[in-house]
């Protein structure tokens, strides 16, 4: 839903993992081969007087900096430094699409104490310092992802050349895992790209494309990717990169190429300003303020990064290195880091299709309903090359949807991630229409019509009359049970739920819902389409509210009760964001739409009875009656005005709230209790979903909660939270609230079992 | 203006051939960068050259193979019985390309035109900003990829591992051969042109045989600082026009002409405009040979358009690669590279210049003249063009 903004940071994980498409690559013969010792990860040969070091970790799509690779690299470097024949070196990966994707996370995870991690960091620091001081120039030839430790290695080299390819991205994403660049990165980056840019890189973890990296001074030269020639494009491009790098290595050894980079006026001004201690202090202060505001102090890594950079700049390199390694050790042991790393693993898992290849690849897609959701689904489909029909009932509705798709693409043109020609080419994959023409070719139909069971039944019947036998019918609904929708189908095995989150082009999650009748091939097909659309996917069983909506509902019920107890919307928002939710609870209701919330609360209330009670539905009913539907109607708990960012409370709500007021129970109404009342109901319901096998794995539950509902990423999702916080403590809290409010807080059996057996969801 | 050059080419043709103006059924010209005032430059030039106002004329465009398109369109008209006598040609005026006002400026100017009251006009003028005056220059860049052609040529040369030295050597060869041909008076298809207010241009003025050392000093022009395509090994943009008389054989004989050559067969091809922009000749050559029932060995004179040394050499390597033929062209075997001793023996676009729209006729005439001079039956013309397109034609010497 609206959780997209704050967890936007996490979406970058995917970009990182998406870059890792490598195919086998045969290494070439050397002109004069010597020193060809068989090593596992690294080998090198000598071209005239240039040593070409090739990294190629066996049996893996990516190169990661692990212990073996590091020690082999040092061995090789020592040989090179000792050799009279070699005057310079080139460092290159033999895997197209990946230079070095980063340090081995498991190597850090295996450490038991901060000291162990600190030691790892210090080893890395020493190695890279030696490399930096090399008297023989080393050129890093970068093609594909160069992230984390990989970038730290590259910036320790004397020169960097990168391919100007979409797959070539540079960055230090450590902060997204709750740690920091621990191999000298915090010290070298500010020197290399300037303090502001270095902070930006380290604090956002963003991926930087090659052309941008060149402008920043992160790389020295760019090499254009080549088309087919004497060899396949990818292979020849790497070979060409190597040839160019060798030329530059020679030039550097002969001192024909200067290492000094000509800086632009702005750059010179910035670096001049950063030379003034007072200005630097102001920058630290400003950055720290911003970080505190954004993280609410819930994420320790960004603050430590600022600290380490500051130490290095103000107290010298040695102090900087020491601080870097120590803080790295401390961070690696934090709960936040464990939660974030857990999410990373979960995300990798949810980017795979465990149902296998579908029998027939979906090439023609049809989307019914050109509303916000329908057009969003169309947008993420056309740019992946799916031929997409967008069908609506009215020309106005259709036009609005087409415009939404075009705007989404055009925004990318403005950001220069697409050319206008590519935009037009992609937009051409979209066919807007009012009838069912062409549906006979559709491989999948996704309906995103209004949430009304009769309407859904109507379109299902209409569609089934025109689609081919193999075509999948997917329903995008947030609460209507899929088997109920499928009840009028002639072919229920082809019916499935695909629950997208709004805005579709920003939110990464896709919740796929299978009924008992849904065939495995249908599921495989839906997952394949979702993956193609760039989604992280959880597959859950059918039931009222599936997983995501079902978890959200009891929390929302508690939100209403808390409001009734006299906590104002602003206070409630700050309590929830203070706990790590990206969007405050009251704002969330406004964003989702009060009418939608009411619908869901009524439906699920009927299905689950008292467990979903708590707040009075009357509140939502009265709001709907007054037309306070949230952002879309301009008024909800807050007042929304076009173009105005700050929002004021809707004063007309005062009387509504006053009329429904209940007296709070002081023993469970502290700020902390309010936060935990919300979260514990969420967590309890999530555990219930696992217990009832709606969810297949806790990992999917965590990914769904974080990416779909904005559950605090620093807690890692409901299940990780239970593991890190302690199941017993959660059960105790639930029991305390149960004593005050009754059944709604009764801990589910699974949680009690976990607590009594002292078991964890993640081993 | 372009129609002046085109008119001169037409007058030259009339003068050389003595063809009565009124027997010409149709006139077709190729051009690339259009002068907006004479968008149908063929018609304006024909009227200016004194052709009958009853002779229709149209203009075609297909990047560097525009004149080829003009010729083959003529061939089509004759073959379908529409016409008997065609004049085909091409023209390009690179020294005065149309430079446009920016879109914002154009919009303001158009709106001003429509404004009715002084108030409306003033309010429009008040919206004027200095950046409206930034002009829009035509670029030699692909619309679909925004990549300039030189840049693409550099990448192509790298894909086929063509070295800087090979490129410089080839360019030098082109200039030397052009100089030799010029000195020996072989470039007989040139007519002098009097530039108003300036002296008369009597010969190709871009032929500059230099030395490899001199050429090696030049910096790369597109992929900096390590690319291989330089000003010296690229074709240069120049002004020029060409025209050619095409007739059905029986018509020519009936009128008492002795034809120079047959335009025997032709093909057009197209491929990926990004990575294979300049590989047209590689794709077109085997196709046109097959169509004409010939093999590479049957060809006595090759005339390829030299956009860049690197492009010519990359095409050679592609034509000589079984791997490329199998993986990209869907052919079982390679066609083979043309033997250099039969290739562009009188220079090419690198040394003679490349007026986009006019080059095609020059290629065909060079092939025809070489066949007459050097002997031999078949000539093969091939060229690449922006947009990732290509063309090839078989020219056959008319029996003596």
Short mmCIF file of C-alpha atoms in Angstrom, two decimals, chain A residues 221-233 236 240 244 248 419-422, chain B residues 143-144 146 151 154-156 158-161 223-226 275-276 317 323-324 328:
data_model
loop_
_atom_site.label_atom_id
_atom_site.label_comp_id
_atom_site.label_asym_id
_atom_site.label_seq_id
_atom_site.Cartn_x
_atom_site.Cartn_y
_atom_site.Cartn_z
CA UNK A 221 36.98 5.70 -18.20
CA UNK A 222 33.94 4.15 -19.79
CA UNK A 223 33.85 1.43 -22.39
CA UNK A 224 30.81 1.04 -24.62
CA UNK A 225 29.28 -2.42 -24.79
CA UNK A 226 29.81 -4.02 -28.21
CA UNK A 227 27.43 -5.76 -30.54
CA UNK A 228 28.06 -9.03 -32.33
CA UNK A 229 31.35 -9.25 -34.16
CA UNK A 230 33.92 -11.98 -34.23
CA UNK A 231 32.31 -13.37 -31.07
CA UNK A 232 29.03 -13.09 -29.17
CA UNK A 233 28.48 -9.56 -27.84
CA UNK A 236 33.68 -9.72 -27.03
CA UNK A 240 37.51 -5.42 -25.46
CA UNK A 244 41.45 -1.21 -23.28
CA UNK A 248 45.71 2.04 -19.87
CA UNK A 419 14.98 7.07 -24.10
CA UNK A 420 11.90 8.59 -25.66
CA UNK A 421 12.18 6.05 -28.45
CA UNK A 422 12.22 3.17 -25.97
CA UNK B 143 16.82 8.64 -34.02
CA UNK B 144 16.05 5.28 -32.44
CA UNK B 146 20.59 8.56 -30.28
CA UNK B 151 30.42 6.20 -32.48
CA UNK B 154 33.99 2.71 -33.62
CA UNK B 155 32.08 0.08 -31.68
CA UNK B 156 31.63 -1.98 -34.81
CA UNK B 158 35.99 -2.99 -31.93
CA UNK B 159 33.46 -5.82 -32.22
CA UNK B 160 35.38 -7.18 -35.16
CA UNK B 161 38.75 -6.38 -33.59
CA UNK B 223 35.08 7.25 -28.63
CA UNK B 224 37.49 9.27 -26.57
CA UNK B 225 40.25 8.86 -25.63
CA UNK B 226 40.95 5.33 -26.83
CA UNK B 275 24.87 -2.90 -33.04
CA UNK B 276 24.75 -3.68 -36.74
CA UNK B 317 35.50 -9.69 -41.46
CA UNK B 323 30.28 -17.96 -37.31
CA UNK B 324 28.68 -14.65 -38.11
CA UNK B 328 23.29 -13.70 -37.30
#
